[in-house]
Short mmCIF file of C-alpha atoms in Angstrom, two decimals:
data_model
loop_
_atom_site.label_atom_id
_atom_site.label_comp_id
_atom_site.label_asym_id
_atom_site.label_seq_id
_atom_site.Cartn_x
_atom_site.Cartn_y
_atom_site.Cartn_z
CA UNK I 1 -29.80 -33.28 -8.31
CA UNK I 2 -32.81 -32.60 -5.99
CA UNK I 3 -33.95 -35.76 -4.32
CA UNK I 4 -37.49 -35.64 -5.40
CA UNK I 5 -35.92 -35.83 -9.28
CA UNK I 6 -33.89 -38.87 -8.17
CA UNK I 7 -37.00 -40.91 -7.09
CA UNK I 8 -38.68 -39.63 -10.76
CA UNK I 9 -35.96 -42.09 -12.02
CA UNK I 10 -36.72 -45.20 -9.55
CA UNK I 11 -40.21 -45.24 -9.11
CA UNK I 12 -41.45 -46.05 -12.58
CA UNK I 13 -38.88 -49.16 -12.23
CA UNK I 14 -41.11 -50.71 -9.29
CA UNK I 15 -44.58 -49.41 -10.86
CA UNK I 16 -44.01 -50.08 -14.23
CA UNK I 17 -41.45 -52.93 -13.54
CA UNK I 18 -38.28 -54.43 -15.35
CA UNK I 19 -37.51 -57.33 -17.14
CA UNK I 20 -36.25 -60.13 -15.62
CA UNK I 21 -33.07 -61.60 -17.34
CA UNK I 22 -31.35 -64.75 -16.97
CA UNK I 23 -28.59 -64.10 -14.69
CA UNK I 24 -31.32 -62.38 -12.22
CA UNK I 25 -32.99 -65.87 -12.36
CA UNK I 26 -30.32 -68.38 -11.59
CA UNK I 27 -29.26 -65.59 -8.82
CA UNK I 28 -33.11 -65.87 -7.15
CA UNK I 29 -33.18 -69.84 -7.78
CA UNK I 30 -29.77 -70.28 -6.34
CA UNK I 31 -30.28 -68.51 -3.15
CA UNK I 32 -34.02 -68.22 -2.17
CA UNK I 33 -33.95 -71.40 -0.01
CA UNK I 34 -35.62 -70.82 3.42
CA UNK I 35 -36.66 -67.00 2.42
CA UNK I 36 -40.54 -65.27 2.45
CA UNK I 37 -41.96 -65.98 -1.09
CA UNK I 38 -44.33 -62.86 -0.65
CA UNK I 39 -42.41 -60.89 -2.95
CA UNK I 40 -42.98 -59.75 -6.17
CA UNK I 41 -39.77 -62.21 -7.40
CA UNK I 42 -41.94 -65.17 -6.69
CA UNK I 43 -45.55 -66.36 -8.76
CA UNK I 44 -48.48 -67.85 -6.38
CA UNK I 45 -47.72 -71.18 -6.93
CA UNK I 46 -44.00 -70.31 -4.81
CA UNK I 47 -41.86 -70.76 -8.21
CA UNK I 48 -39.35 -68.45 -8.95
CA UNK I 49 -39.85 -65.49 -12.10
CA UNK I 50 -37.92 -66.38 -15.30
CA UNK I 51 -35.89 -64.77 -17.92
CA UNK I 52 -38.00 -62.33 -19.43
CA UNK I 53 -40.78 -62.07 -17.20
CA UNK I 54 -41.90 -58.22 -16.01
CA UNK I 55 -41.62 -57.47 -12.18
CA UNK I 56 -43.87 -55.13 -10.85
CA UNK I 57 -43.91 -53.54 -7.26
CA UNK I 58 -46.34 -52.00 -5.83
CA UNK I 59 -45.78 -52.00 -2.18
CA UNK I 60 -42.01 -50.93 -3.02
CA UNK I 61 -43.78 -48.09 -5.20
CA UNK I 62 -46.09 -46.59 -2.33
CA UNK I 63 -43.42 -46.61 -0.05
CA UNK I 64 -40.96 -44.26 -2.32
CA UNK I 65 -44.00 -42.27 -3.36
CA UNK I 66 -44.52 -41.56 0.08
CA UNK I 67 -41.20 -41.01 0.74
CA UNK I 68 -40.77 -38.59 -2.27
CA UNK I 69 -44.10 -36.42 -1.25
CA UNK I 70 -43.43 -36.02 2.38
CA UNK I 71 -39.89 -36.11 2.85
CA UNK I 72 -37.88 -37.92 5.81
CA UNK I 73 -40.54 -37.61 8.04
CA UNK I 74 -42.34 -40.03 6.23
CA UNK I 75 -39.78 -42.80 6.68
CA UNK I 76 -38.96 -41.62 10.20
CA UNK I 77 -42.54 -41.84 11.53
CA UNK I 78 -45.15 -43.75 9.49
CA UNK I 79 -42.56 -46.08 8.22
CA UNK I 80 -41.11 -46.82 11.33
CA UNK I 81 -44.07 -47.80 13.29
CA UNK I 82 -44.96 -50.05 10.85
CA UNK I 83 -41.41 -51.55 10.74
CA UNK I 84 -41.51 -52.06 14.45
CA UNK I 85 -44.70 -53.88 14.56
CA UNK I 86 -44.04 -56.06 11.92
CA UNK I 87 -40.28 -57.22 13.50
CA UNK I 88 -42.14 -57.73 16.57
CA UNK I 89 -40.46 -54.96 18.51
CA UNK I 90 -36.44 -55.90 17.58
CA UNK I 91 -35.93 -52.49 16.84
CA UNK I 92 -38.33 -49.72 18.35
CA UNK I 93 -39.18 -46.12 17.03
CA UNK I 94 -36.22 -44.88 19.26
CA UNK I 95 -33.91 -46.85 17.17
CA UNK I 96 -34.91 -44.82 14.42
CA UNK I 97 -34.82 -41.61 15.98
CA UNK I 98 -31.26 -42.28 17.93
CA UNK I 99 -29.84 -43.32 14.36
CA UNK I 100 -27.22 -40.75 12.81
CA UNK I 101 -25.53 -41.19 9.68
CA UNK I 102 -21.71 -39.90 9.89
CA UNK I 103 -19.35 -38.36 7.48
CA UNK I 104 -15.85 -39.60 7.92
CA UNK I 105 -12.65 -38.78 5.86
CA UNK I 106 -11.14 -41.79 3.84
CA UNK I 107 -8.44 -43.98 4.37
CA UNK I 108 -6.19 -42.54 1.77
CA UNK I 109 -2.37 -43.30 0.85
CA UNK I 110 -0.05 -42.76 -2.00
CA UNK I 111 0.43 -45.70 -4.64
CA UNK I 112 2.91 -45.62 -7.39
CA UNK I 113 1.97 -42.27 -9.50
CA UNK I 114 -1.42 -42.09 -8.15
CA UNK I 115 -3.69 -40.89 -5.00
CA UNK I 116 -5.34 -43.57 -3.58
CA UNK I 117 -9.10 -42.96 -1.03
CA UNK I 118 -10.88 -45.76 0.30
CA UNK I 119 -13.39 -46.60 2.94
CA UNK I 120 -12.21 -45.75 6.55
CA UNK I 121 -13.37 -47.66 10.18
CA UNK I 122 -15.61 -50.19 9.97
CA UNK I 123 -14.90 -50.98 6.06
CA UNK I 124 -12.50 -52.84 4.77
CA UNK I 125 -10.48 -50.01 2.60
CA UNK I 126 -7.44 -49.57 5.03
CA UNK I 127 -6.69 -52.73 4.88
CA UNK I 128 -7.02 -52.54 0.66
CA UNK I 129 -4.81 -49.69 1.14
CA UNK I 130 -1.79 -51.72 3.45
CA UNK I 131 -1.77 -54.29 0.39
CA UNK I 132 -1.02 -51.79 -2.06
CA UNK I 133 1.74 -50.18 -0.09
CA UNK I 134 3.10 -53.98 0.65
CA UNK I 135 3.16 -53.62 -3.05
CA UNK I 136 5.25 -51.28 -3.69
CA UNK I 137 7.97 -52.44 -1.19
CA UNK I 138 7.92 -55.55 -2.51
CA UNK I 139 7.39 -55.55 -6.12
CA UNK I 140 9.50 -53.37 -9.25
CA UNK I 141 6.99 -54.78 -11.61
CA UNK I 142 10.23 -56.74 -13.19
CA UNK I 143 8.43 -60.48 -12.60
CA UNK I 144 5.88 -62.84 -12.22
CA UNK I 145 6.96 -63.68 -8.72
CA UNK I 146 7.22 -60.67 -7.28
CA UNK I 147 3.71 -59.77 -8.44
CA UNK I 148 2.19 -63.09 -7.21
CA UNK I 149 4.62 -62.51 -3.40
CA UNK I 150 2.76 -58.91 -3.17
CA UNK I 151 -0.44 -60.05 -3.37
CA UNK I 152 -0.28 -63.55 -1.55
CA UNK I 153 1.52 -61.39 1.51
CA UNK I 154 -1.06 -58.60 1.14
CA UNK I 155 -3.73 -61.12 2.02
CA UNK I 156 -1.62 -62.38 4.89
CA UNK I 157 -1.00 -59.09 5.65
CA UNK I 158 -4.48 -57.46 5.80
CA UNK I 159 -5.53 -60.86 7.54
CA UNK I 160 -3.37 -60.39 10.25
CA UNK I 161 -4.72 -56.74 11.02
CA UNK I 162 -8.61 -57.37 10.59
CA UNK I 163 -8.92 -56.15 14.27
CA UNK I 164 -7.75 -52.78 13.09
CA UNK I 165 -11.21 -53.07 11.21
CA UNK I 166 -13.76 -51.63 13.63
CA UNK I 167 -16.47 -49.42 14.73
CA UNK I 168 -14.65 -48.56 18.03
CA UNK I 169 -11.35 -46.62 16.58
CA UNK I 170 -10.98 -44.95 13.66
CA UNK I 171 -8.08 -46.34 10.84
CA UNK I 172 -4.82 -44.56 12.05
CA UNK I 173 -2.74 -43.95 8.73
CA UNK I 174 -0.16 -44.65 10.91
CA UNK I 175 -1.17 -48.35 9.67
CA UNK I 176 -0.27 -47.25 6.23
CA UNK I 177 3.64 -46.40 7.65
CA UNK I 178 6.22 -47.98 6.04
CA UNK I 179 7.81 -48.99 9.02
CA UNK I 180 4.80 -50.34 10.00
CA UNK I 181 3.68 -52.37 7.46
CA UNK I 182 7.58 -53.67 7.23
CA UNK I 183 7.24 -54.62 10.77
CA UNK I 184 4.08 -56.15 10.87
CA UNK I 185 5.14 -57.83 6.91
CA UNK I 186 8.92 -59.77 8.49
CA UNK I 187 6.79 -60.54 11.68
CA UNK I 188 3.51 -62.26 10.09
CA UNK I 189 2.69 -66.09 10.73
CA UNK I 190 2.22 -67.63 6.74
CA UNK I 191 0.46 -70.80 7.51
CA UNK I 192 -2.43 -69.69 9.44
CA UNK I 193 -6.04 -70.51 7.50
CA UNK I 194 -7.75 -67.04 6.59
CA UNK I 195 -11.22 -67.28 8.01
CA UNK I 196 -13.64 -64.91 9.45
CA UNK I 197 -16.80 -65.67 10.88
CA UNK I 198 -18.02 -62.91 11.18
CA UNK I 199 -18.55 -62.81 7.48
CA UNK I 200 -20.14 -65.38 5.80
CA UNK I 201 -21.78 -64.01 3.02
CA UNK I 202 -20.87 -62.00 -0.72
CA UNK I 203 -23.69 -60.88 -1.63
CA UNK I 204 -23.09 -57.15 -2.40
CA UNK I 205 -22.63 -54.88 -4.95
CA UNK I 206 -21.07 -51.96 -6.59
CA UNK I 207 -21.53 -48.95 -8.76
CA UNK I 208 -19.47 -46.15 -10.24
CA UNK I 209 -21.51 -43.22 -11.89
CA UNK I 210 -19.72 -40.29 -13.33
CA UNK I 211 -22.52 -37.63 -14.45
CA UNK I 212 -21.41 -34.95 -17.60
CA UNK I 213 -19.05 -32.64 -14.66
CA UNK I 214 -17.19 -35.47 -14.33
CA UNK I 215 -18.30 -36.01 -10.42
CA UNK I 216 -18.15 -39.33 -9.64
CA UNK I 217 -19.26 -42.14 -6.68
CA UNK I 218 -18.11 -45.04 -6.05
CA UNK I 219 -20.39 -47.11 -4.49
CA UNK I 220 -20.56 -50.04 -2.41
CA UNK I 221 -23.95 -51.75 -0.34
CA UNK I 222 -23.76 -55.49 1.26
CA UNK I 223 -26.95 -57.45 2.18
CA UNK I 224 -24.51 -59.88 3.54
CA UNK I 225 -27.02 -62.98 2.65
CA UNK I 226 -28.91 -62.22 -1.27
CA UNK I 227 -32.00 -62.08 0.33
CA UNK I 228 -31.03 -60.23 3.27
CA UNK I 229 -32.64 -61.98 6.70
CA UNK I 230 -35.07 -63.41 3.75
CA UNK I 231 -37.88 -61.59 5.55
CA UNK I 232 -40.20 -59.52 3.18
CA UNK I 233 -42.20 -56.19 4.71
CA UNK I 234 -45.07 -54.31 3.96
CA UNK I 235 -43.33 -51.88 2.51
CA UNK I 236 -42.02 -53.74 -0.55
CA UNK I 237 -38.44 -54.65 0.22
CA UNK I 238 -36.29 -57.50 2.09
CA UNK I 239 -34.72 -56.68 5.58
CA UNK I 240 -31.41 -56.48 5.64
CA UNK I 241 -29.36 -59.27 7.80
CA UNK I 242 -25.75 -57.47 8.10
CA UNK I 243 -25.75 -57.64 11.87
CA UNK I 244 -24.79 -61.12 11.75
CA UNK I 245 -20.81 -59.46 10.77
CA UNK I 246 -20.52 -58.77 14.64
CA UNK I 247 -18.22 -61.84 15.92
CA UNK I 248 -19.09 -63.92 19.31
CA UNK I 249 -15.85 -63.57 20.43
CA UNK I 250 -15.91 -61.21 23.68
CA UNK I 251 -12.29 -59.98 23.16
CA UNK I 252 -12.89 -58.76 19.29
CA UNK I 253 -13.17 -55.10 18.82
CA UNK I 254 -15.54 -56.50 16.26
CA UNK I 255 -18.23 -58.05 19.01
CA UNK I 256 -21.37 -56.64 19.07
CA UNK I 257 -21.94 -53.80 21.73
CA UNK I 258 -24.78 -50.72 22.13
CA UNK I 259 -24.30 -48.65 19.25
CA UNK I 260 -21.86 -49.96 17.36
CA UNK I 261 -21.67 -51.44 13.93
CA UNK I 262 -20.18 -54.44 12.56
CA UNK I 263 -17.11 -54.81 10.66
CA UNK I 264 -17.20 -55.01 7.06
CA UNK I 265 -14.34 -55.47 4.06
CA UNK I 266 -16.24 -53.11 1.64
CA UNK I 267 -13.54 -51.05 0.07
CA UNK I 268 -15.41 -48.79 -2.45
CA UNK I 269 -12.64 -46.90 -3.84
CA UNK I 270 -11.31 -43.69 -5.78
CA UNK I 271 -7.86 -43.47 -7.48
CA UNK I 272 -6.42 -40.04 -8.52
CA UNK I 273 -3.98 -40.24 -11.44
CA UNK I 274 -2.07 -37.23 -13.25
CA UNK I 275 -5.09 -36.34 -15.80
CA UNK I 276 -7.51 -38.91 -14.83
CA UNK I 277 -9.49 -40.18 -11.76
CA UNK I 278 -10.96 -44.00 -11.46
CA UNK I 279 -13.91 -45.66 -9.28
CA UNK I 280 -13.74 -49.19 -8.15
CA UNK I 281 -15.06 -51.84 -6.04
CA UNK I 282 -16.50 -55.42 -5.38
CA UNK I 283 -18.28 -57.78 -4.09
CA UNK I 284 -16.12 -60.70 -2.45
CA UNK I 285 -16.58 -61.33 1.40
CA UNK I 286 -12.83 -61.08 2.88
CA UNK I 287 -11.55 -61.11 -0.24
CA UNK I 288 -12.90 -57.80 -1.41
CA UNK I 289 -9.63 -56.09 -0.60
CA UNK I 290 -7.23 -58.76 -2.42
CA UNK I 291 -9.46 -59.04 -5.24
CA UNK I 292 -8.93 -55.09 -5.81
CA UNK I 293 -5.43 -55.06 -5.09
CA UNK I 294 -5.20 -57.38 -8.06
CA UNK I 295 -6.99 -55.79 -10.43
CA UNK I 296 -5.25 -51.83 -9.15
CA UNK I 297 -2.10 -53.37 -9.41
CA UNK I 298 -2.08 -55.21 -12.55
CA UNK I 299 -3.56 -51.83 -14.13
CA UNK I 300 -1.62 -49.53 -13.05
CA UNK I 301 1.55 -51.21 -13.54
CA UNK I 302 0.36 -50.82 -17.33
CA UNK I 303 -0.37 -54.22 -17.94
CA UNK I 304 -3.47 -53.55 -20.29
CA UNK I 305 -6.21 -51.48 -20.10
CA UNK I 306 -8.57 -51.60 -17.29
CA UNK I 307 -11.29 -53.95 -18.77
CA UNK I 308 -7.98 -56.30 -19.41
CA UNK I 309 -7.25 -56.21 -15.85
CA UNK I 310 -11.00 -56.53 -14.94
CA UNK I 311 -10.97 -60.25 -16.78
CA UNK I 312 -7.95 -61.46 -15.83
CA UNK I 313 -9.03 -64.76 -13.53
CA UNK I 314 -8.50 -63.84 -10.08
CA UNK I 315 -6.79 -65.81 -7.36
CA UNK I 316 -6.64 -66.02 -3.19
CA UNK I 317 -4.01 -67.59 -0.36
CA UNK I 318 -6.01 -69.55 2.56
CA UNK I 319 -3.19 -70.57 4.29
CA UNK I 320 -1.06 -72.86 2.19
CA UNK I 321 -3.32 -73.32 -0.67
CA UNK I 322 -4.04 -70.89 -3.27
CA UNK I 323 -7.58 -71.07 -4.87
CA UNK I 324 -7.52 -69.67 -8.56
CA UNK I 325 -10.07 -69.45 -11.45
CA UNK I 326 -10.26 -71.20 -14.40
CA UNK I 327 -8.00 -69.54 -17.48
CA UNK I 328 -5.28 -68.29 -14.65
CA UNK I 329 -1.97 -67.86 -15.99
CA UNK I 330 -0.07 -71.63 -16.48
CA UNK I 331 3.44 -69.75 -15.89
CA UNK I 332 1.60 -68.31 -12.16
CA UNK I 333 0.74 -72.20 -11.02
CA UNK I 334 3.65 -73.46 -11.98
CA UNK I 335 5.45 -70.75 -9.65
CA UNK I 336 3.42 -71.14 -7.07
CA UNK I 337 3.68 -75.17 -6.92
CA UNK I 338 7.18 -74.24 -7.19
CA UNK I 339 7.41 -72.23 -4.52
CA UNK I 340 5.63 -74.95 -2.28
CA UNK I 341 1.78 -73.87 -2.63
CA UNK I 342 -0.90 -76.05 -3.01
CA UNK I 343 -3.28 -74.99 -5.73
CA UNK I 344 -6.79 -75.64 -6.41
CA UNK I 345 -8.89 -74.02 -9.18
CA UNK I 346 -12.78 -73.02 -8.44
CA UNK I 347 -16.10 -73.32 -10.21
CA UNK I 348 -18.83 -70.63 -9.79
CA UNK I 349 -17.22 -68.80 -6.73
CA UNK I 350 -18.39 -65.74 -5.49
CA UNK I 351 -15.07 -65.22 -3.45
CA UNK I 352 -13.59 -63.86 -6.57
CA UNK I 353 -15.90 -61.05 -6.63
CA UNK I 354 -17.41 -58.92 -9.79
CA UNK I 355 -15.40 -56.04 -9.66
CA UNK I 356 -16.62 -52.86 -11.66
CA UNK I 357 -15.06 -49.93 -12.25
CA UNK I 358 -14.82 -46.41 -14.33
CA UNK I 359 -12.28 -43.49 -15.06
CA UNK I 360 -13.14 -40.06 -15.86
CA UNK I 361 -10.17 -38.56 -17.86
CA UNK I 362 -9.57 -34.65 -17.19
CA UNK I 363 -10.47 -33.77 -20.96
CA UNK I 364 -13.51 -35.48 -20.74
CA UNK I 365 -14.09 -39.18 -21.83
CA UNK I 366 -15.54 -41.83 -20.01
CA UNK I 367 -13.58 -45.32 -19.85
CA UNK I 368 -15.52 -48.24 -18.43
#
């Protein structure tokens, strides 16, 4: 599809608007605290839209119309300026002429009877990748504990490597080895707290799209705050505050440095099977790559259809305790309190994500 059709589809959404509904409004309540309330998501009087009410853009329209009559130029030039005087120089013009966008080949590894491809360096879908091969060593899909030891150890695991995770090297698939991920499995510290400061935020999201040839994306983008830096522009749309992934820490391959980018755990990913292919992804922080390996796992092992696997409640190791969410499996807390684990259910916590997903079967059909 040409571009210029593409932006036939979006700009009637910001001129003509869309309807706000009720999840969209607890979202902008819950997390518009300290942000510009210039936008077209907040009345004069500051309050937030409701459920129902029609959101209109019209700075967010003339910027795609211009973009859509006069090409790349038009963001590249006019835009720019504009951008630069209004963030008081924090990026320049050069920034936007130095900027390159780069095709890389996935992470990609074999997983029980399928092909798996996921992000590569900075993204987190290598390390997605090392907790599905942990899986396979680890688990016959015979119990309950073996399935709950994958996935706990695939989050220490992945944790352990997160300095793999960079701009500066690209993902070896040597670190998909099964010597290496043995090694680095037998040789892991258990009862270290999972943290990362250098992501703080889960506010992203995720598509698939299969069109009618059976082509398919799957698609991940992360404001890491809702609101991005919470700083509205001219041109109709928040700024996005994802530089704040670099870490302080000198020694990180993740600190900041001149062109470089930070480190992310995005894993949008694509699964080939023997007559079908599948899109998933989420949002989740950290997490992202445990929350998928749960849901791939659980699937493919045949343990329901895809939607079942989608709304089973979802769990996470930090350290010693394992956070779970409400409905999880009685049998899977009592074997983990068994096995010495402190457990503590959630309430409204991003960290397990929203995953989504799709699979395009070879004859044809469409399964959400």
């Amino acid at each position: 599809m040409q571009s210029k059709k593409i932006f036939d589809y979006v700009i009637p959404l910001a001129e003509d608007g869309f309807e706000v509904n009720s999840e969209l409004e607890m979202s902008i309540k819950k997390y518009s605290k300290g942000i510009d309330k210039s936008s077209p998501f907040f009345k004069g009087d500051g309050n937030t839209v409701k459920n129902g009410d029609i959101v209109k853009q019209p700075q967010l329209t003339k910027t795609l119309k211009g973009i859509k009559n006069n090409g790349p130029n038009y963001f590249y030039d006019k835009l720019a300026k504009h951008l630069t005087t209004e963030l008081n120089g924090q990026i320049d013009k050069t920034d936007f002429n130095n900027y390159k966008s780069k095709q890389k080949k996935p992470s990609e590894t074999k997983y029980l009877n399928t092909h798996v491809y996921s992000s590569s360096n900075p993204l987190g879908g290598g390390l997605m990748l090392q907790g599905l091969k942990l899986d396979e060593m680890l688990n016959n899909g015979q119990s309950d504990e073996q399935y709950l030891n994958s996935v706990l150890s695939g989050r220490d695991l992945m944790y352990s490597n997160r300095d793999i995770v960079n701009a500066k090297t690209n993902f070896s698939q040597e670190y998909l080895s099964n010597m290496y991920i043995s090694n680095k499995y037998n040789n892991q510290n258990t009862s270290d707290s999972i943290s990362d400061n250098s992501v703080k935020k889960t506010s992203t999201l995720h598509f698939v799209v299969v069109d009618k040839q059976g082509q398919m994306t799957s698609t991940t983008n992360t404001l890491s705050g809702y609101f991005g830096s919470g700083k509205y522009m001219d041109e109709g749309f928040y700024m996005n505050n994802s530089m704040t992934n670099f870490s302080d820490n000198k020694d990180s391959n993740n600190y900041h440095a001149k062109n470089t980018v930070p480190r992310s755990y995005i894993s949008p990913t694509i699964i080939v099977g023997p007559d079908y292919y599948m899109g998933i992804g989420s949002p989740g922080g950290n997490k992202i790559p445990t929350i998928l390996n749960e849901v791939i796992i659980d699937y493919l092992r045949g343990n329901g259809s895809l939607q079942d696997s989608i709304y089973k409640p979802r769990f996470y190791n930090d350290g010693n305790t394992v956070h779970f969410e409400k409905g999880m499996n009685k049998k899977y807390l009592d074997i983990l309190q068994n096995q010495g684990y402190n457990i503590k259910e959630e309430k409204d916590n991003p960290n397990f994500g929203s995953v989504q997903a799709g699979i395009y079967h070879i004859k044809g059909s469409v399964a959400k």
